[in-house]
Short mmCIF file of C-alpha atoms in Angstrom, two decimals:
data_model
loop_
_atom_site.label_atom_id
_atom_site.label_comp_id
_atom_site.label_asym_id
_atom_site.label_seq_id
_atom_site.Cartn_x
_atom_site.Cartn_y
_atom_site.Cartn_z
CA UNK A 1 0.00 0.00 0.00
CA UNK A 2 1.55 3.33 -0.84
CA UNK A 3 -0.49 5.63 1.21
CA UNK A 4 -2.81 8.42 0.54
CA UNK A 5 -2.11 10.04 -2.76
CA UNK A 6 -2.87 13.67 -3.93
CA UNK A 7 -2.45 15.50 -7.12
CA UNK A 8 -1.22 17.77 -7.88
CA UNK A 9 0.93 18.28 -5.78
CA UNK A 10 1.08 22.47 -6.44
CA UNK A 11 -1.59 24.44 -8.27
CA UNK A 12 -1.47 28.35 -9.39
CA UNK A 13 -4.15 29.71 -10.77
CA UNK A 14 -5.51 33.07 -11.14
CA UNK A 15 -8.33 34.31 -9.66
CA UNK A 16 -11.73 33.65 -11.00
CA UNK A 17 -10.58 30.44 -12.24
CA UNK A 18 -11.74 26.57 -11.20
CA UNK A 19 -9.75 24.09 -10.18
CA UNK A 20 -9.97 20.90 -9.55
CA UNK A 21 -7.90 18.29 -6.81
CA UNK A 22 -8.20 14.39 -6.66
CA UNK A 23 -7.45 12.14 -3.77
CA UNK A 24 -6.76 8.46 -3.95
CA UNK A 25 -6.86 7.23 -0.15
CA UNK A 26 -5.66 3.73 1.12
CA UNK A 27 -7.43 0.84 -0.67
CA UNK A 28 -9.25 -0.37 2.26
CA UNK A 29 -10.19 2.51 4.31
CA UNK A 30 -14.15 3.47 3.89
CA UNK A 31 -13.77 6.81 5.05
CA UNK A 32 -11.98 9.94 3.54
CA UNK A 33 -11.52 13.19 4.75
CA UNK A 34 -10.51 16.91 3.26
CA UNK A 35 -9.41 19.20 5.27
CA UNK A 36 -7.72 22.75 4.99
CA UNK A 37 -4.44 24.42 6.12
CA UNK A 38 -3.38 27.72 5.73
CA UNK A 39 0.06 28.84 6.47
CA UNK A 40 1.19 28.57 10.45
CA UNK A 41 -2.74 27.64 11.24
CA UNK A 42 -3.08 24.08 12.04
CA UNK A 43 -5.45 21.78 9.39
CA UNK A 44 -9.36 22.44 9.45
CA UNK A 45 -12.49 20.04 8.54
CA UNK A 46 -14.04 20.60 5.77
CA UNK A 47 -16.04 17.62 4.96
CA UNK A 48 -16.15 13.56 4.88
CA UNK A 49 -17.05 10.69 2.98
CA UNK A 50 -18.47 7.06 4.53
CA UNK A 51 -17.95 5.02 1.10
CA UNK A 52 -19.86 7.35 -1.45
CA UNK A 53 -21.40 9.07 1.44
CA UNK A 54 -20.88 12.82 2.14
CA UNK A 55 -21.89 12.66 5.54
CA UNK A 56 -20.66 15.82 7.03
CA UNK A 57 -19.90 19.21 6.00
CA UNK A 58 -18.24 22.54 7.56
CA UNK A 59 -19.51 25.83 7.36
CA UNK A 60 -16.35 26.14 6.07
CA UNK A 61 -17.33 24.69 2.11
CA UNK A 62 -18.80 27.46 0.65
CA UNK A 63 -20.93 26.89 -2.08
CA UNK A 64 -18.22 27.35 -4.23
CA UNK A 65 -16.67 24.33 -3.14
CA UNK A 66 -17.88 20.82 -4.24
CA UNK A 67 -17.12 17.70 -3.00
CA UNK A 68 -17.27 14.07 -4.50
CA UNK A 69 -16.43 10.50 -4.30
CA UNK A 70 -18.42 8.65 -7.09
CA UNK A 71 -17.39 5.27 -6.52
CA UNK A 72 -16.16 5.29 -2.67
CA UNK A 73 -12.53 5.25 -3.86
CA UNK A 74 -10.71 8.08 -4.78
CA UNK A 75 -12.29 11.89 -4.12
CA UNK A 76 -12.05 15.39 -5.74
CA UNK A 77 -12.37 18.33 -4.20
CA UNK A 78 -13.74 20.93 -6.51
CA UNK A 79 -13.44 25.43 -5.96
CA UNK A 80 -14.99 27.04 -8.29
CA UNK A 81 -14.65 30.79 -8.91
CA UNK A 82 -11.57 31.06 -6.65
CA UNK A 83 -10.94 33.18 -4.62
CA UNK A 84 -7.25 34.50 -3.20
CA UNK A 85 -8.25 33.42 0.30
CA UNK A 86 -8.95 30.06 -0.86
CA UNK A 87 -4.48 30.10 -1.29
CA UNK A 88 -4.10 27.21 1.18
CA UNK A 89 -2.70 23.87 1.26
CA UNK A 90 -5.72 21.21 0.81
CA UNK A 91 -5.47 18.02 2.54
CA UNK A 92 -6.57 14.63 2.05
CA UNK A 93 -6.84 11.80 4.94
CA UNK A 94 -8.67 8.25 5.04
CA UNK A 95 -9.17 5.78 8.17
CA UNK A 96 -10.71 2.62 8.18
CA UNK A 97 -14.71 2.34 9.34
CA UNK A 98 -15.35 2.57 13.34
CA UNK A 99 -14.90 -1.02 14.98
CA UNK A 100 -12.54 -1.73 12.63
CA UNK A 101 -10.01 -2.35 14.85
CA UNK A 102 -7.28 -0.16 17.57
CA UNK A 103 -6.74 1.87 13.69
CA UNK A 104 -10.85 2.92 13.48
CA UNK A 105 -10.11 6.69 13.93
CA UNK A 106 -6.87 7.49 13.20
CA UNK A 107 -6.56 9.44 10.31
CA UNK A 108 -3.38 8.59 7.70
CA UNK A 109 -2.74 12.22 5.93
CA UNK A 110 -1.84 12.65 2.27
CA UNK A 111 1.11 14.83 1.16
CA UNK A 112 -1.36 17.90 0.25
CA UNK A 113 -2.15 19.54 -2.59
CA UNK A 114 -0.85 23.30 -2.13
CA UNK A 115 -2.95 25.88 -4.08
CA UNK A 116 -2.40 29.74 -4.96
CA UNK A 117 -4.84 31.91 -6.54
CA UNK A 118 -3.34 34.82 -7.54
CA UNK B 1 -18.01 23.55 20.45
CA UNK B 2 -14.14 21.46 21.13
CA UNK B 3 -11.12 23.74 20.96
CA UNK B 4 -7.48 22.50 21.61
CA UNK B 5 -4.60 25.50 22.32
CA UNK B 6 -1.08 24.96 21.95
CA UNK B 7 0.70 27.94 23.55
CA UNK B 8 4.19 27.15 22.47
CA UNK B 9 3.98 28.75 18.59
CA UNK B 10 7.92 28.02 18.27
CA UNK B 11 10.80 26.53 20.31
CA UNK B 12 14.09 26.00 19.58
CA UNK B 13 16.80 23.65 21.48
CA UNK B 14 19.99 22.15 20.90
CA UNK B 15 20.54 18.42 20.31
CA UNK B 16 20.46 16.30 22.68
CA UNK B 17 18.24 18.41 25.23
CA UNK B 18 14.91 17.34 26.31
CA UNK B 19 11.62 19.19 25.08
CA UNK B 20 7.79 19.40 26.26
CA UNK B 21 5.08 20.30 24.11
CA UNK B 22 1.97 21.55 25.81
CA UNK B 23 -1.38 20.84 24.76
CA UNK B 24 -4.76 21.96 26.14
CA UNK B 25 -7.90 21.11 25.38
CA UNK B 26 -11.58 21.83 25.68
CA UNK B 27 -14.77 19.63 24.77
CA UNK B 28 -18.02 19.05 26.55
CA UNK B 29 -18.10 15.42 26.25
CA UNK B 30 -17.27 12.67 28.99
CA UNK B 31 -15.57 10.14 25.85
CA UNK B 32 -13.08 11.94 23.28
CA UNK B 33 -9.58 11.20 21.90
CA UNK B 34 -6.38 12.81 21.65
CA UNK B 35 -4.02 12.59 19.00
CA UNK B 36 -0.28 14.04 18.29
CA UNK B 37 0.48 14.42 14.85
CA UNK B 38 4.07 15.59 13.61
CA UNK B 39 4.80 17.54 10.28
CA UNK B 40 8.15 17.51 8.37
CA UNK B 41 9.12 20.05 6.20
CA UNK B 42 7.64 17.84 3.44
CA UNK B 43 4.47 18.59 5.08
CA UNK B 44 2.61 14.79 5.10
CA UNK B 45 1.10 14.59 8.91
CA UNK B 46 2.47 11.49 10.10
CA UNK B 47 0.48 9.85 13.43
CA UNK B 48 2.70 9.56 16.55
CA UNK B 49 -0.37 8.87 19.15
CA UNK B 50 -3.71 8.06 19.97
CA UNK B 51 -5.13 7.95 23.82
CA UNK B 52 -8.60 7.69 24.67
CA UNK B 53 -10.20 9.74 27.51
CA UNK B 54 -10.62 6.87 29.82
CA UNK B 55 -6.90 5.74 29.54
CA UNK B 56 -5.01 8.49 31.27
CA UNK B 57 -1.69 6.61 31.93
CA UNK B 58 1.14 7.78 30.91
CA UNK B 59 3.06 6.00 27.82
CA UNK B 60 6.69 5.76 26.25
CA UNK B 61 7.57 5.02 23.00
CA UNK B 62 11.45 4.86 22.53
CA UNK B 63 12.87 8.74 22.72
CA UNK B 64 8.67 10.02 22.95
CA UNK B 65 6.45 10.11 26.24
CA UNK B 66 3.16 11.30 26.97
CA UNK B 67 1.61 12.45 30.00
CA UNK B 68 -2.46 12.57 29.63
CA UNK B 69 -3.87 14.82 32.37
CA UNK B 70 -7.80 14.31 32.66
CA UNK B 71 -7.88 16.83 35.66
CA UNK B 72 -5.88 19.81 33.75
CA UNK B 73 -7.30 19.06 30.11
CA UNK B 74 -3.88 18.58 29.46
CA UNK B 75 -1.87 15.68 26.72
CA UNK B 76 1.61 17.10 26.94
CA UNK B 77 4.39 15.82 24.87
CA UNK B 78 8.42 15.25 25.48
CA UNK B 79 11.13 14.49 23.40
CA UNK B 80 13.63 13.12 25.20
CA UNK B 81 17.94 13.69 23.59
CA UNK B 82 16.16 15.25 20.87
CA UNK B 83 17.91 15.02 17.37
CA UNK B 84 17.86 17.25 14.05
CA UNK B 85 15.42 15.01 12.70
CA UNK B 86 13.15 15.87 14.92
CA UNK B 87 12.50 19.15 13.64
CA UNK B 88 9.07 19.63 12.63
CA UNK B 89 5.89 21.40 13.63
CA UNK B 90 3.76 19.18 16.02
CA UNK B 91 -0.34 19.29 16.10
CA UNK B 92 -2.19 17.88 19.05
CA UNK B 93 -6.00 17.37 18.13
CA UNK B 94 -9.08 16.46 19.40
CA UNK B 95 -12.34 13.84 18.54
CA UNK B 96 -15.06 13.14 19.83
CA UNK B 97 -16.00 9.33 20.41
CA UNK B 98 -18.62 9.02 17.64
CA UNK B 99 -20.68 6.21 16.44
CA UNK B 100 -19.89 3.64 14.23
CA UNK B 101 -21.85 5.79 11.83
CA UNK B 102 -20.03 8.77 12.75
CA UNK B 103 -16.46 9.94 11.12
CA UNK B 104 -13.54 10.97 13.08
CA UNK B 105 -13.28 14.84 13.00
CA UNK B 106 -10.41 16.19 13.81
CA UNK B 107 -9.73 19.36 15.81
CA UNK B 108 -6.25 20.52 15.62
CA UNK B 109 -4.49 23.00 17.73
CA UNK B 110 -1.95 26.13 15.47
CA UNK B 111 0.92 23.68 16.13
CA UNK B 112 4.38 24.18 17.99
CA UNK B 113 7.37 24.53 15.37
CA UNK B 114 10.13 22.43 16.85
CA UNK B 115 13.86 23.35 15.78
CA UNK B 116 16.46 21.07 16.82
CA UNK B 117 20.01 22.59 16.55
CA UNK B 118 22.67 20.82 16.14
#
C-alpha cells in the first residue's frame, strides 16, 4: 500500500478560475476526509465521505466548493470561482470504518495539494 | 463547540536536550480522543499517538512520552535527547467518540514549530 495520494501536488491559478484536486486514499479505508491548512494555522475540517457518502460538512465549504467521491474510492475536491483566500494547502486523509479495529479513527494524511490563486 | 490551544507557537533547542510540548484542550463530552500528529518540512502529517479519555496513563515510546492529564485538560508531549530530525511542527488534536456511523473529526491546535540545533 503506498499511502494516501494527492495530485497535484502544487496548483497556481488566477483568480476567478476553477480548479480541480483528486485524492486516492488507502485501498481499504471506507472513510476519507478533506481538510484545509493555511500557512502557520493548524489543518481544518471541511467535509467527509463514509464510502460514497458525504456525511458531514463545515460551514467552512462554501458553495463554491464541491465535493465528491463517485465510486467510494478516490475523491475530488472541486473550488470554483476562486478566490485569493482560498491560497491554502488542501489536505486529504482516510481511516478505516469505526470497529474496525485499535486503527478505526486514526486518520493517515496525504502529502497535500498546495494551491495559490493569484 | 471542542477547541485545543497549543501555547508554544515556536521553540528551539539544541541536540540532545529534552523538550515538552503543551497541549490543552476543551470539549463538553465525557468520551473523546487525543491525538499528536508531527509535520516535516515535506508537510505529510504522520500519526505519533492516539489515547482515549478513559486511559489516562502515561506512555513511552522509545525517545517520545506522553503524559495525559484528565484533571488539567492537558496531553503534553516530550522528546527526550532530541535530534535534528526531529524538527518539525507538532499538532495535538481532538475527537469526539462518535458512532460507528459517525467519522472521526479532527480538531487541531496552530501547532508548535520544533527546531532542533545541532
Amino acid at each position: 500500500d503506498t499511502g494516501v495520494s494527492q495530485n497535484p501536488r502544487h496548483k497556481i491559478t488566477k483568480r476567478g478560475q476553477n480548479v480541480t484536486f483528486r485524492c486516492d486514499p488507502i485501498s481499504e479505508h471506507n472513510r476519507l476526509y478533506w481538510y484545509r491548512q493555511t500557512l502557520g494555522q493548524g489543518p481544518e475540517f471541511l467535509t467527509y465521505f463514509q464510502n460514497e457518502a458525504q456525511l458531514e460538512k463545515s460551514r467552512l465549504l462554501s458553495d463554491r466548493f464541491s465535493a465528491e467521491r463517485p465510486k467510494g474510492s478516490f475523491s475530488t475536491l472541486e473550488i470554483q470561482r476562486t478566490e485569493q483566500g482560498d491560497s491554502a494547502m488542501y489536505l486529504c486523509a482516510s481511516s478505516p470504518l469505526w470497529g474496525a479495529g485499535s486503527g478505526a479513527n486514526v486518520l493517515t494524511f496525504g502529502a497535500g495539494s498546495r494551491l495559490t490563486v493569484l | 463547540a471542542q477547541k485545543v490551544t497549543q501555547a508554544q507557537t515556536e521553540i528551539s533547542v539544541v541536540e540532545k536536550e529534552d523538550v515538552t510540548l503543551d497541549c490543552v484542550y476543551e470539549t463538553r463530552d465525557t468520551t473523546y480522543y487525543l491525538f499528536w500528529y508531527k509535520q516535516p518540512p515535506s508537510g505529510e502529517l504522520v500519526f505519533l499517538i492516539r489515547r482515549n479519555s478513559f486511559d489516562e496513563q502515561n506512555e513511552i515510546s522509545g525517545r517520545y512520552s506522553w503524559n495525559f492529564q484528565k484533571s488539567t485538560s492537558s496531553f503534553n508531549f516530550t522528546i527526550t535527547a532530541s535530534q535534528v530530525v526531529d524538527s518539525a511542527v507538532y499538532f495535538c488534536a481532538l475527537s469526539e467518540a462518535k458512532t460507528e456511523t459517525s467519522g472521526s473529526r479532527l480538531t487541531f491546535g496552530e501547532g508548535t514549530q520544533l527546531t532542533v540545533n545541532p
